[in-house]
Every structure is written in C-alpha cells, then in structure tokens.
mmCIF file with all atom_site columns, C-alpha atoms in Angstrom:
data_model
loop_
_atom_site.group_PDB
_atom_site.id
_atom_site.type_symbol
_atom_site.label_atom_id
_atom_site.label_alt_id
_atom_site.label_comp_id
_atom_site.label_asym_id
_atom_site.label_entity_id
_atom_site.label_seq_id
_atom_site.pdbx_PDB_ins_code
_atom_site.Cartn_x
_atom_site.Cartn_y
_atom_site.Cartn_z
_atom_site.occupancy
_atom_site.B_iso_or_equiv
_atom_site.pdbx_formal_charge
_atom_site.auth_seq_id
_atom_site.auth_comp_id
_atom_site.auth_asym_id
_atom_site.auth_atom_id
_atom_site.pdbx_PDB_model_num
ATOM 1   C CA . GLU A 1 1   ? -0.125  -13.045 -2.662  1.00 54.00 ? 453  GLU A CA 1
ATOM 2   C CA . THR A 1 2   ? 0.771   -11.972 -6.201  1.00 71.00 ? 454  THR A CA 1
ATOM 3   C CA . GLY A 1 3   ? -1.911  -9.321  -6.787  1.00 93.00 ? 455  GLY A CA 1
ATOM 4   C CA . VAL A 1 4   ? 0.462   -6.389  -6.233  1.00 96.00 ? 456  VAL A CA 1
ATOM 5   C CA . THR A 1 5   ? 4.190   -6.856  -6.740  1.00 96.00 ? 457  THR A CA 1
ATOM 6   C CA . GLN A 1 6   ? 7.056   -4.506  -6.033  1.00 97.00 ? 458  GLN A CA 1
ATOM 7   C CA . THR A 1 7   ? 10.691  -4.524  -7.109  1.00 97.00 ? 459  THR A CA 1
ATOM 8   C CA . PRO A 1 8   ? 13.251  -4.367  -5.778  1.00 97.00 ? 460  PRO A CA 1
ATOM 9   C CA . ARG A 1 9   ? 12.396  -5.665  -2.312  1.00 96.00 ? 461  ARG A CA 1
ATOM 10  C CA . HIS A 1 10  ? 15.513  -4.087  -0.827  1.00 97.00 ? 462  HIS A CA 1
ATOM 11  C CA . LEU A 1 11  ? 17.551  -1.118  -2.041  1.00 96.00 ? 463  LEU A CA 1
ATOM 12  C CA . VAL A 1 12  ? 20.598  0.594   -0.647  1.00 95.00 ? 464  VAL A CA 1
ATOM 13  C CA . MET A 1 13  ? 21.636  3.829   -2.310  1.00 93.00 ? 465  MET A CA 1
ATOM 14  C CA . GLY A 1 14  ? 23.889  6.773   -1.764  1.00 91.00 ? 466  GLY A CA 1
ATOM 15  C CA . MET A 1 15  ? 22.615  10.312  -1.587  1.00 89.00 ? 467  MET A CA 1
ATOM 16  C CA . THR A 1 16  ? 23.846  11.097  -5.101  1.00 88.00 ? 468  THR A CA 1
ATOM 17  C CA . ASN A 1 17  ? 22.360  8.019   -6.770  1.00 89.00 ? 469  ASN A CA 1
ATOM 18  C CA . LYS A 1 18  ? 19.299  7.816   -8.967  1.00 94.00 ? 470  LYS A CA 1
ATOM 19  C CA . LYS A 1 19  ? 17.118  4.768   -8.652  1.00 95.00 ? 471  LYS A CA 1
ATOM 20  C CA . SER A 1 20  ? 13.540  3.726   -9.375  1.00 97.00 ? 472  SER A CA 1
ATOM 21  C CA . LEU A 1 21  ? 11.008  1.620   -7.548  1.00 98.00 ? 473  LEU A CA 1
ATOM 22  C CA . LYS A 1 22  ? 8.513   -0.375  -9.556  1.00 98.00 ? 474  LYS A CA 1
ATOM 23  C CA . CYS A 1 23  ? 5.010   -1.502  -8.703  1.00 98.00 ? 475  CYS A CA 1
ATOM 24  C CA . GLU A 1 24  ? 2.753   -3.704  -10.780 1.00 97.00 ? 476  GLU A CA 1
ATOM 25  C CA . GLN A 1 25  ? -0.804  -4.778  -10.053 1.00 97.00 ? 477  GLN A CA 1
ATOM 26  C CA . HIS A 1 26  ? -2.531  -7.727  -11.690 1.00 93.00 ? 478  HIS A CA 1
ATOM 27  C CA . LEU A 1 27  ? -5.985  -6.999  -10.291 1.00 94.00 ? 479  LEU A CA 1
ATOM 28  C CA . GLY A 1 28  ? -7.417  -4.774  -12.997 1.00 93.00 ? 480  GLY A CA 1
ATOM 29  C CA . HIS A 1 29  ? -7.643  -1.858  -10.594 1.00 93.00 ? 481  HIS A CA 1
ATOM 30  C CA . ASN A 1 30  ? -7.915  1.766   -11.646 1.00 91.00 ? 482  ASN A CA 1
ATOM 31  C CA . ALA A 1 31  ? -6.275  3.533   -8.709  1.00 92.00 ? 483  ALA A CA 1
ATOM 32  C CA . MET A 1 32  ? -2.706  3.158   -7.454  1.00 94.00 ? 484  MET A CA 1
ATOM 33  C CA . TYR A 1 33  ? -0.912  4.675   -4.483  1.00 94.00 ? 485  TYR A CA 1
ATOM 34  C CA . TRP A 1 34  ? 2.538   5.185   -3.013  1.00 95.00 ? 486  TRP A CA 1
ATOM 35  C CA . TYR A 1 35  ? 2.969   5.145   0.771   1.00 95.00 ? 487  TYR A CA 1
ATOM 36  C CA . LYS A 1 36  ? 5.957   5.692   3.023   1.00 95.00 ? 488  LYS A CA 1
ATOM 37  C CA . GLN A 1 37  ? 6.183   3.674   6.257   1.00 94.00 ? 489  GLN A CA 1
ATOM 38  C CA . SER A 1 38  ? 8.796   4.819   8.760   1.00 91.00 ? 490  SER A CA 1
ATOM 39  C CA . ALA A 1 39  ? 9.624   3.265   12.095  1.00 82.00 ? 491  ALA A CA 1
ATOM 40  C CA . LYS A 1 40  ? 7.769   5.615   14.394  1.00 73.00 ? 492  LYS A CA 1
ATOM 41  C CA . LYS A 1 41  ? 5.342   7.316   12.079  1.00 78.00 ? 493  LYS A CA 1
ATOM 42  C CA . PRO A 1 42  ? 2.014   6.336   10.630  1.00 79.00 ? 494  PRO A CA 1
ATOM 43  C CA . LEU A 1 43  ? 1.621   5.209   7.060   1.00 88.00 ? 495  LEU A CA 1
ATOM 44  C CA . GLU A 1 44  ? 2.037   8.355   4.981   1.00 90.00 ? 496  GLU A CA 1
ATOM 45  C CA . LEU A 1 45  ? 0.199   8.663   1.709   1.00 89.00 ? 497  LEU A CA 1
ATOM 46  C CA . MET A 1 46  ? 2.552   10.139  -0.899  1.00 93.00 ? 498  MET A CA 1
ATOM 47  C CA . PHE A 1 47  ? 0.891   9.986   -4.305  1.00 92.00 ? 499  PHE A CA 1
ATOM 48  C CA . VAL A 1 48  ? -2.395  8.869   -5.791  1.00 91.00 ? 500  VAL A CA 1
ATOM 49  C CA . TYR A 1 49  ? -3.126  7.977   -9.392  1.00 92.00 ? 501  TYR A CA 1
ATOM 50  C CA . ASN A 1 50  ? -6.576  7.343   -10.790 1.00 88.00 ? 502  ASN A CA 1
ATOM 51  C CA . PHE A 1 51  ? -6.861  6.097   -14.371 1.00 87.00 ? 503  PHE A CA 1
ATOM 52  C CA . LYS A 1 52  ? -3.185  7.043   -14.866 1.00 86.00 ? 504  LYS A CA 1
ATOM 53  C CA . GLU A 1 53  ? -3.780  10.624  -13.776 1.00 87.00 ? 505  GLU A CA 1
ATOM 54  C CA . GLN A 1 54  ? -2.159  11.959  -10.629 1.00 86.00 ? 506  GLN A CA 1
ATOM 55  C CA . THR A 1 55  ? -4.855  13.162  -8.279  1.00 82.00 ? 507  THR A CA 1
ATOM 56  C CA . GLU A 1 56  ? -2.868  13.673  -5.123  1.00 77.00 ? 508  GLU A CA 1
ATOM 57  C CA . ASN A 1 57  ? 0.589   14.845  -4.182  1.00 78.00 ? 509  ASN A CA 1
ATOM 58  C CA . ASN A 1 58  ? 0.710   14.908  -0.427  1.00 78.00 ? 510  ASN A CA 1
ATOM 59  C CA . SER A 1 59  ? 3.357   17.637  -0.132  1.00 84.00 ? 511  SER A CA 1
ATOM 60  C CA . VAL A 1 60  ? 6.106   15.210  -1.113  1.00 92.00 ? 512  VAL A CA 1
ATOM 61  C CA . PRO A 1 61  ? 9.588   16.648  -1.817  1.00 94.00 ? 513  PRO A CA 1
ATOM 62  C CA . SER A 1 62  ? 10.548  16.872  -5.481  1.00 94.00 ? 514  SER A CA 1
ATOM 63  C CA . ARG A 1 63  ? 13.366  14.335  -5.000  1.00 95.00 ? 515  ARG A CA 1
ATOM 64  C CA . PHE A 1 64  ? 10.531  11.776  -5.251  1.00 96.00 ? 516  PHE A CA 1
ATOM 65  C CA . SER A 1 65  ? 9.028   11.671  -8.731  1.00 95.00 ? 517  SER A CA 1
ATOM 66  C CA . PRO A 1 66  ? 6.164   9.311   -9.557  1.00 96.00 ? 518  PRO A CA 1
ATOM 67  C CA . GLU A 1 67  ? 5.259   7.958   -12.956 1.00 96.00 ? 519  GLU A CA 1
ATOM 68  C CA . CYS A 1 68  ? 2.204   5.988   -14.010 1.00 96.00 ? 520  CYS A CA 1
ATOM 69  C CA . PRO A 1 69  ? 2.466   4.876   -17.659 1.00 95.00 ? 521  PRO A CA 1
ATOM 70  C CA . ASN A 1 70  ? -0.690  2.749   -17.445 1.00 93.00 ? 522  ASN A CA 1
ATOM 71  C CA . SER A 1 71  ? -3.198  1.567   -14.870 1.00 90.00 ? 523  SER A CA 1
ATOM 72  C CA . SER A 1 72  ? -1.135  -1.526  -14.049 1.00 95.00 ? 524  SER A CA 1
ATOM 73  C CA . HIS A 1 73  ? 2.261   0.045   -13.435 1.00 97.00 ? 525  HIS A CA 1
ATOM 74  C CA . LEU A 1 74  ? 3.509   2.676   -11.059 1.00 97.00 ? 526  LEU A CA 1
ATOM 75  C CA . PHE A 1 75  ? 7.056   3.912   -10.597 1.00 98.00 ? 527  PHE A CA 1
ATOM 76  C CA . LEU A 1 76  ? 8.743   6.048   -7.984  1.00 98.00 ? 528  LEU A CA 1
ATOM 77  C CA . HIS A 1 77  ? 11.902  7.712   -9.252  1.00 97.00 ? 529  HIS A CA 1
ATOM 78  C CA . LEU A 1 78  ? 14.397  8.674   -6.576  1.00 96.00 ? 530  LEU A CA 1
ATOM 79  C CA . HIS A 1 79  ? 17.260  11.158  -6.782  1.00 94.00 ? 531  HIS A CA 1
ATOM 80  C CA . THR A 1 80  ? 19.455  12.988  -4.288  1.00 93.00 ? 532  THR A CA 1
ATOM 81  C CA . LEU A 1 81  ? 17.709  11.392  -1.341  1.00 94.00 ? 533  LEU A CA 1
ATOM 82  C CA . GLN A 1 82  ? 18.513  12.057  2.299   1.00 94.00 ? 534  GLN A CA 1
ATOM 83  C CA . PRO A 1 83  ? 19.185  9.501   5.054   1.00 94.00 ? 535  PRO A CA 1
ATOM 84  C CA . GLU A 1 84  ? 15.824  10.397  6.617   1.00 93.00 ? 536  GLU A CA 1
ATOM 85  C CA . ASP A 1 85  ? 14.156  9.059   3.465   1.00 95.00 ? 537  ASP A CA 1
ATOM 86  C CA . SER A 1 86  ? 15.132  5.553   4.543   1.00 95.00 ? 538  SER A CA 1
ATOM 87  C CA . ALA A 1 87  ? 11.861  3.685   5.046   1.00 96.00 ? 539  ALA A CA 1
ATOM 88  C CA . LEU A 1 88  ? 9.581   0.985   3.678   1.00 96.00 ? 540  LEU A CA 1
ATOM 89  C CA . TYR A 1 89  ? 7.867   2.199   0.522   1.00 97.00 ? 541  TYR A CA 1
ATOM 90  C CA . LEU A 1 90  ? 4.559   0.510   -0.099  1.00 97.00 ? 542  LEU A CA 1
ATOM 91  C CA . CYS A 1 91  ? 2.522   0.492   -3.249  1.00 97.00 ? 543  CYS A CA 1
ATOM 92  C CA . ALA A 1 92  ? -1.210  -0.198  -3.187  1.00 95.00 ? 544  ALA A CA 1
ATOM 93  C CA . SER A 1 93  ? -4.075  -0.405  -5.648  1.00 94.00 ? 545  SER A CA 1
ATOM 94  C CA . SER A 1 94  ? -7.854  -0.330  -5.479  1.00 90.00 ? 546  SER A CA 1
ATOM 95  C CA . GLN A 1 95  ? -10.690 -0.768  -7.911  1.00 88.00 ? 547  GLN A CA 1
ATOM 96  C CA . ALA A 1 96  ? -12.075 2.690   -7.260  1.00 81.00 ? 548  ALA A CA 1
ATOM 97  C CA . LEU A 1 97  ? -10.625 5.769   -5.670  1.00 78.00 ? 549  LEU A CA 1
ATOM 98  C CA . ALA A 1 98  ? -10.953 6.558   -1.984  1.00 65.00 ? 550  ALA A CA 1
ATOM 99  C CA . THR A 1 99  ? -13.655 4.350   -0.553  1.00 65.00 ? 551  THR A CA 1
ATOM 100 C CA . ASP A 1 100 ? -12.542 0.974   -1.754  1.00 76.00 ? 552  ASP A CA 1
ATOM 101 C CA . THR A 1 101 ? -10.334 -1.757  -0.372  1.00 84.00 ? 553  THR A CA 1
ATOM 102 C CA . GLN A 1 102 ? -6.671  -1.097  -1.007  1.00 90.00 ? 554  GLN A CA 1
ATOM 103 C CA . TYR A 1 103 ? -4.390  -4.037  -1.709  1.00 92.00 ? 555  TYR A CA 1
ATOM 104 C CA . PHE A 1 104 ? -0.803  -3.491  -0.726  1.00 95.00 ? 556  PHE A CA 1
ATOM 105 C CA . GLY A 1 105 ? 2.383   -4.772  -2.259  1.00 96.00 ? 557  GLY A CA 1
ATOM 106 C CA . PRO A 1 106 ? 5.170   -6.264  -0.123  1.00 95.00 ? 558  PRO A CA 1
ATOM 107 C CA . GLY A 1 107 ? 7.103   -3.008  -0.099  1.00 96.00 ? 559  GLY A CA 1
ATOM 108 C CA . THR A 1 108 ? 10.642  -1.918  -0.923  1.00 97.00 ? 560  THR A CA 1
ATOM 109 C CA . ARG A 1 109 ? 12.934  -1.485  2.068   1.00 96.00 ? 561  ARG A CA 1
ATOM 110 C CA . LEU A 1 110 ? 15.036  1.573   1.154   1.00 96.00 ? 562  LEU A CA 1
ATOM 111 C CA . THR A 1 111 ? 18.221  2.558   2.937   1.00 96.00 ? 563  THR A CA 1
ATOM 112 C CA . VAL A 1 112 ? 19.895  5.836   2.033   1.00 95.00 ? 564  VAL A CA 1
ATOM 113 C CA . LEU A 1 113 ? 23.517  6.073   3.121   1.00 93.00 ? 565  LEU A CA 1
ATOM 114 C CA . GLY B 2 1   ? -6.126  18.629  7.120   1.00 73.00 ? 1330 GLY B CA 1
ATOM 115 C CA . GLU B 2 2   ? -7.394  15.416  8.645   1.00 80.00 ? 1331 GLU B CA 1
ATOM 116 C CA . ASN B 2 3   ? -5.813  14.175  11.866  1.00 89.00 ? 1332 ASN B CA 1
ATOM 117 C CA . VAL B 2 4   ? -6.318  10.608  13.062  1.00 94.00 ? 1333 VAL B CA 1
ATOM 118 C CA . GLU B 2 5   ? -5.381  9.680   16.607  1.00 96.00 ? 1334 GLU B CA 1
ATOM 119 C CA . GLN B 2 6   ? -5.122  6.006   17.574  1.00 97.00 ? 1335 GLN B CA 1
ATOM 120 C CA . HIS B 2 7   ? -4.957  4.512   21.057  1.00 97.00 ? 1336 HIS B CA 1
ATOM 121 C CA . PRO B 2 8   ? -3.405  2.608   22.641  1.00 97.00 ? 1337 PRO B CA 1
ATOM 122 C CA . SER B 2 9   ? -0.049  2.350   20.885  1.00 95.00 ? 1338 SER B CA 1
ATOM 123 C CA . THR B 2 10  ? 0.521   -1.083  22.438  1.00 97.00 ? 1339 THR B CA 1
ATOM 124 C CA . LEU B 2 11  ? -1.960  -3.584  23.822  1.00 98.00 ? 1340 LEU B CA 1
ATOM 125 C CA . SER B 2 12  ? -1.260  -6.915  25.460  1.00 98.00 ? 1341 SER B CA 1
ATOM 126 C CA . VAL B 2 13  ? -4.066  -9.375  26.196  1.00 98.00 ? 1342 VAL B CA 1
ATOM 127 C CA . GLN B 2 14  ? -4.438  -12.982 27.214  1.00 98.00 ? 1343 GLN B CA 1
ATOM 128 C CA . GLU B 2 15  ? -5.694  -15.469 24.658  1.00 97.00 ? 1344 GLU B CA 1
ATOM 129 C CA . GLY B 2 16  ? -9.476  -15.542 24.748  1.00 97.00 ? 1345 GLY B CA 1
ATOM 130 C CA . ASP B 2 17  ? -9.848  -11.992 26.042  1.00 97.00 ? 1346 ASP B CA 1
ATOM 131 C CA . SER B 2 18  ? -11.262 -9.115  24.016  1.00 98.00 ? 1347 SER B CA 1
ATOM 132 C CA . ALA B 2 19  ? -9.209  -6.268  22.545  1.00 98.00 ? 1348 ALA B CA 1
ATOM 133 C CA . VAL B 2 20  ? -10.438 -2.780  21.741  1.00 98.00 ? 1349 VAL B CA 1
ATOM 134 C CA . ILE B 2 21  ? -8.573  -0.162  19.719  1.00 98.00 ? 1350 ILE B CA 1
ATOM 135 C CA . LYS B 2 22  ? -9.943  3.355   19.408  1.00 98.00 ? 1351 LYS B CA 1
ATOM 136 C CA . CYS B 2 23  ? -9.441  6.083   16.831  1.00 98.00 ? 1352 CYS B CA 1
ATOM 137 C CA . THR B 2 24  ? -10.613 9.649   16.604  1.00 97.00 ? 1353 THR B CA 1
ATOM 138 C CA . TYR B 2 25  ? -10.655 11.842  13.529  1.00 96.00 ? 1354 TYR B CA 1
ATOM 139 C CA . SER B 2 26  ? -10.874 15.572  13.074  1.00 93.00 ? 1355 SER B CA 1
ATOM 140 C CA . ASP B 2 27  ? -12.626 16.165  9.764   1.00 90.00 ? 1356 ASP B CA 1
ATOM 141 C CA . SER B 2 28  ? -16.364 15.621  9.934   1.00 90.00 ? 1357 SER B CA 1
ATOM 142 C CA . ALA B 2 29  ? -16.384 15.159  6.135   1.00 87.00 ? 1358 ALA B CA 1
ATOM 143 C CA . SER B 2 30  ? -14.573 11.821  6.453   1.00 89.00 ? 1359 SER B CA 1
ATOM 144 C CA . ASN B 2 31  ? -16.840 9.120   5.135   1.00 88.00 ? 1360 ASN B CA 1
ATOM 145 C CA . TYR B 2 32  ? -14.896 5.864   4.992   1.00 89.00 ? 1361 TYR B CA 1
ATOM 146 C CA . PHE B 2 33  ? -13.028 4.149   7.824   1.00 94.00 ? 1362 PHE B CA 1
ATOM 147 C CA . PRO B 2 34  ? -10.939 1.049   7.063   1.00 94.00 ? 1363 PRO B CA 1
ATOM 148 C CA . TRP B 2 35  ? -8.884  -1.029  9.470   1.00 96.00 ? 1364 TRP B CA 1
ATOM 149 C CA . TYR B 2 36  ? -5.701  -2.752  8.342   1.00 96.00 ? 1365 TYR B CA 1
ATOM 150 C CA . LYS B 2 37  ? -3.694  -5.508  9.984   1.00 97.00 ? 1366 LYS B CA 1
ATOM 151 C CA . GLN B 2 38  ? 0.041   -5.754  9.406   1.00 95.00 ? 1367 GLN B CA 1
ATOM 152 C CA . GLU B 2 39  ? 1.845   -8.830  10.666  1.00 94.00 ? 1368 GLU B CA 1
ATOM 153 C CA . LEU B 2 40  ? 5.566   -8.586  11.251  1.00 89.00 ? 1369 LEU B CA 1
ATOM 154 C CA . GLY B 2 41  ? 7.438   -8.333  7.962   1.00 87.00 ? 1370 GLY B CA 1
ATOM 155 C CA . LYS B 2 42  ? 4.261   -8.489  5.897   1.00 91.00 ? 1371 LYS B CA 1
ATOM 156 C CA . ARG B 2 43  ? 2.120   -6.048  3.996   1.00 93.00 ? 1372 ARG B CA 1
ATOM 157 C CA . PRO B 2 44  ? -0.945  -4.322  5.491   1.00 94.00 ? 1373 PRO B CA 1
ATOM 158 C CA . GLN B 2 45  ? -4.210  -6.105  4.735   1.00 94.00 ? 1374 GLN B CA 1
ATOM 159 C CA . LEU B 2 46  ? -7.735  -4.809  5.122   1.00 93.00 ? 1375 LEU B CA 1
ATOM 160 C CA . ILE B 2 47  ? -9.650  -6.659  7.826   1.00 96.00 ? 1376 ILE B CA 1
ATOM 161 C CA . ILE B 2 48  ? -12.838 -4.623  8.046   1.00 96.00 ? 1377 ILE B CA 1
ATOM 162 C CA . ASP B 2 49  ? -14.188 -1.245  7.026   1.00 93.00 ? 1378 ASP B CA 1
ATOM 163 C CA . ILE B 2 50  ? -17.202 0.930   7.735   1.00 93.00 ? 1379 ILE B CA 1
ATOM 164 C CA . ARG B 2 51  ? -18.844 3.774   5.898   1.00 88.00 ? 1380 ARG B CA 1
ATOM 165 C CA . SER B 2 52  ? -20.390 6.864   7.408   1.00 85.00 ? 1381 SER B CA 1
ATOM 166 C CA . ASN B 2 53  ? -23.957 5.724   6.820   1.00 84.00 ? 1382 ASN B CA 1
ATOM 167 C CA . VAL B 2 54  ? -23.506 2.714   9.122   1.00 84.00 ? 1383 VAL B CA 1
ATOM 168 C CA . GLY B 2 55  ? -22.999 2.661   12.888  1.00 91.00 ? 1384 GLY B CA 1
ATOM 169 C CA . GLU B 2 56  ? -21.679 -0.853  13.340  1.00 95.00 ? 1385 GLU B CA 1
ATOM 170 C CA . LYS B 2 57  ? -20.347 -3.714  11.263  1.00 94.00 ? 1386 LYS B CA 1
ATOM 171 C CA . LYS B 2 58  ? -19.369 -7.207  12.304  1.00 96.00 ? 1387 LYS B CA 1
ATOM 172 C CA . ASP B 2 59  ? -17.395 -9.997  10.673  1.00 95.00 ? 1388 ASP B CA 1
ATOM 173 C CA . GLN B 2 60  ? -17.023 -13.095 12.849  1.00 96.00 ? 1389 GLN B CA 1
ATOM 174 C CA . ARG B 2 61  ? -14.750 -12.114 15.767  1.00 97.00 ? 1390 ARG B CA 1
ATOM 175 C CA . ILE B 2 62  ? -14.132 -8.604  14.482  1.00 98.00 ? 1391 ILE B CA 1
ATOM 176 C CA . ALA B 2 63  ? -16.459 -5.635  14.775  1.00 98.00 ? 1392 ALA B CA 1
ATOM 177 C CA . VAL B 2 64  ? -16.149 -1.925  14.129  1.00 98.00 ? 1393 VAL B CA 1
ATOM 178 C CA . THR B 2 65  ? -18.315 0.821   15.571  1.00 97.00 ? 1394 THR B CA 1
ATOM 179 C CA . LEU B 2 66  ? -18.609 4.400   14.362  1.00 96.00 ? 1395 LEU B CA 1
ATOM 180 C CA . ASN B 2 67  ? -19.841 7.436   16.252  1.00 95.00 ? 1396 ASN B CA 1
ATOM 181 C CA . LYS B 2 68  ? -20.049 10.294  13.780  1.00 93.00 ? 1397 LYS B CA 1
ATOM 182 C CA . THR B 2 69  ? -21.172 12.814  16.346  1.00 94.00 ? 1398 THR B CA 1
ATOM 183 C CA . ALA B 2 70  ? -18.150 12.188  18.533  1.00 95.00 ? 1399 ALA B CA 1
ATOM 184 C CA . LYS B 2 71  ? -15.921 11.521  15.521  1.00 95.00 ? 1400 LYS B CA 1
ATOM 185 C CA . HIS B 2 72  ? -14.522 8.282   16.774  1.00 95.00 ? 1401 HIS B CA 1
ATOM 186 C CA . PHE B 2 73  ? -14.514 4.679   15.670  1.00 97.00 ? 1402 PHE B CA 1
ATOM 187 C CA . SER B 2 74  ? -13.319 1.515   17.343  1.00 98.00 ? 1403 SER B CA 1
ATOM 188 C CA . LEU B 2 75  ? -12.138 -1.974  16.464  1.00 98.00 ? 1404 LEU B CA 1
ATOM 189 C CA . HIS B 2 76  ? -13.290 -4.816  18.672  1.00 98.00 ? 1405 HIS B CA 1
ATOM 190 C CA . ILE B 2 77  ? -11.710 -8.267  18.541  1.00 98.00 ? 1406 ILE B CA 1
ATOM 191 C CA . THR B 2 78  ? -13.334 -10.979 20.638  1.00 97.00 ? 1407 THR B CA 1
ATOM 192 C CA . GLU B 2 79  ? -11.905 -14.342 21.689  1.00 98.00 ? 1408 GLU B CA 1
ATOM 193 C CA . THR B 2 80  ? -8.422  -13.240 20.705  1.00 98.00 ? 1409 THR B CA 1
ATOM 194 C CA . GLN B 2 81  ? -5.955  -15.813 19.401  1.00 97.00 ? 1410 GLN B CA 1
ATOM 195 C CA . PRO B 2 82  ? -2.140  -15.670 19.119  1.00 96.00 ? 1411 PRO B CA 1
ATOM 196 C CA . GLU B 2 83  ? -2.461  -15.212 15.346  1.00 96.00 ? 1412 GLU B CA 1
ATOM 197 C CA . ASP B 2 84  ? -4.257  -11.929 16.006  1.00 97.00 ? 1413 ASP B CA 1
ATOM 198 C CA . SER B 2 85  ? -0.908  -10.522 17.160  1.00 97.00 ? 1414 SER B CA 1
ATOM 199 C CA . ALA B 2 86  ? 0.026   -7.748  14.709  1.00 97.00 ? 1415 ALA B CA 1
ATOM 200 C CA . VAL B 2 87  ? 0.011   -3.997  14.222  1.00 96.00 ? 1416 VAL B CA 1
ATOM 201 C CA . TYR B 2 88  ? -3.457  -2.624  13.524  1.00 97.00 ? 1417 TYR B CA 1
ATOM 202 C CA . PHE B 2 89  ? -3.958  0.657   11.673  1.00 96.00 ? 1418 PHE B CA 1
ATOM 203 C CA . CYS B 2 90  ? -7.114  2.693   11.475  1.00 96.00 ? 1419 CYS B CA 1
ATOM 204 C CA . ALA B 2 91  ? -7.658  5.211   8.705   1.00 93.00 ? 1420 ALA B CA 1
ATOM 205 C CA . ALA B 2 92  ? -10.106 7.899   7.697   1.00 92.00 ? 1421 ALA B CA 1
ATOM 206 C CA . SER B 2 93  ? -10.859 8.812   4.128   1.00 86.00 ? 1422 SER B CA 1
ATOM 207 C CA . ILE B 2 94  ? -12.431 11.808  2.507   1.00 77.00 ? 1423 ILE B CA 1
ATOM 208 C CA . GLN B 2 95  ? -13.512 11.991  -1.077  1.00 67.00 ? 1424 GLN B CA 1
ATOM 209 C CA . SER B 2 96  ? -14.697 15.367  -2.173  1.00 58.00 ? 1425 SER B CA 1
ATOM 210 C CA . GLY B 2 97  ? -15.044 17.221  -5.430  1.00 53.00 ? 1426 GLY B CA 1
ATOM 211 C CA . GLY B 2 98  ? -14.528 14.513  -8.026  1.00 55.00 ? 1427 GLY B CA 1
ATOM 212 C CA . SER B 2 99  ? -11.014 13.127  -7.851  1.00 54.00 ? 1428 SER B CA 1
ATOM 213 C CA . ASN B 2 100 ? -9.950  14.845  -4.670  1.00 58.00 ? 1429 ASN B CA 1
ATOM 214 C CA . TYR B 2 101 ? -9.042  12.221  -2.125  1.00 69.00 ? 1430 TYR B CA 1
ATOM 215 C CA . LYS B 2 102 ? -7.369  12.050  1.242   1.00 72.00 ? 1431 LYS B CA 1
ATOM 216 C CA . LEU B 2 103 ? -6.618  8.977   3.316   1.00 79.00 ? 1432 LEU B CA 1
ATOM 217 C CA . THR B 2 104 ? -4.995  9.472   6.693   1.00 87.00 ? 1433 THR B CA 1
ATOM 218 C CA . PHE B 2 105 ? -3.753  6.612   8.875   1.00 90.00 ? 1434 PHE B CA 1
ATOM 219 C CA . GLY B 2 106 ? -3.405  6.398   12.622  1.00 94.00 ? 1435 GLY B CA 1
ATOM 220 C CA . LYS B 2 107 ? -0.001  5.549   14.100  1.00 93.00 ? 1436 LYS B CA 1
ATOM 221 C CA . GLY B 2 108 ? -0.897  1.938   14.698  1.00 95.00 ? 1437 GLY B CA 1
ATOM 222 C CA . THR B 2 109 ? -1.472  -0.338  17.686  1.00 96.00 ? 1438 THR B CA 1
ATOM 223 C CA . LEU B 2 110 ? 0.826   -3.255  18.385  1.00 96.00 ? 1439 LEU B CA 1
ATOM 224 C CA . LEU B 2 111 ? -1.437  -6.015  19.685  1.00 97.00 ? 1440 LEU B CA 1
ATOM 225 C CA . THR B 2 112 ? 0.155   -8.964  21.442  1.00 97.00 ? 1441 THR B CA 1
ATOM 226 C CA . VAL B 2 113 ? -1.989  -11.954 22.349  1.00 97.00 ? 1442 VAL B CA 1
ATOM 227 C CA . ASN B 2 114 ? -0.313  -14.103 24.968  1.00 96.00 ? 1443 ASN B CA 1
ATOM 228 C CA . PRO B 2 115 ? -1.106  -17.828 24.910  1.00 93.00 ? 1444 PRO B CA 1
#
C-alpha cells in the first residue's frame, strides 16, 4: 500500500518543541485531508485541501498549522502542543472533494510529553 | 453541525453468522455515506459507500441500506469470517455551496468474529 505515505510513523515531542508531519500521495488526487484519531473518539476531520486551497478548518487550535505546497504533498506543522494532542494523525486523499473514496495513509503516532 | 451516532460500539458474532451495524445522522442535507474498515494497527479502508439517490447497495457479502426519511443507514455483513474482525466506521458527508465540505464519522464498532 504505497498510494499515500506519511512520515514519520512515530513521533515523541515535548510541549515546547516544533515538529512537522508529512504526507505524500502518489495517486494523482486533487483533495487531501488531515484527521485526528484518538483512543475513545471518532475520526475527527481537521483540515481539507482541494487543489492546494484550504477549504475546511474544523475548529482546530492554531497550534496545528497545515501547509499544502502542491496537490501531492500535505504538511501539518506542530508547535506548543498539549499532552491531550497525543493521537494517531491520519492523512487521506481523494480524486474529488467530498463524495469520493478517500485513501488513507498509515498515520503518524504522536506522543506529546 | 452534523452528528453521526453508531451502534453498537462492540459486536461479537460466531463465524458464519450475520452482523449488522447501524448509524443515524442528523443533517438531512447529507448525501454520501461511506463505510470504512480499520484492522488493528492498519489504516482505514473504504469497503462500501452509498449515495442519497440509492436505497441499497450490495458487494458480495457486504450490503448497505439507506433510509433518508428516518436518517439512518446500516451495514450488513453476511457469512462472517474471522478476517472480518476489525473496527468499522460509518460516515456522513455533506457538500454544499461549491467547496464547502463536511465529513463526520461515527465512533466505530469493534466487530469480533469468533471461529
């Protein structure tokens, strides 16, 4: 499964660190997404990009900052995170926005100390 | 905003039995309903989806039904096998006004198929 890749797969950071998560899709899709998956919560949509333009910010705190330089790459910049931000962060892509199959990456397991 | 409720949260069946997972949604404007399967330690993968202009869709042992009036949709798995064991997520999607888009997931159902 190499359609959507994410790096790093695991990340441990302190609350004062700055780090970035990277997502790359090799499927020629136009839409990309960031999700947060916590232990006892549903998948939470964080950000949506369509043709490199952000179309959705689902009330995400400003300590999460997305960047989409082109349709194949998506970043999530992290700074001054809280322990409750520890979760699996999943990237996904789809050919079209909204009503199209989303293909997920393997995720980055983030632990904030 | 949209609210998606999924039941049950856990489901245990014997191999060969059927499994049914139900979801309800709150926004009547929702028009796309995918189901994802997530095996332990793996990424979610789409297994079936249905759009609001269709009442039922089937793919081998998997079927999904949609009742727009009641605002609920269900996943049906027949002749379950141990490899069906996973967490299943339903979702409801709204696309309105050009690029506006909302996808809301249910909390998931842990399905265990006992051999």
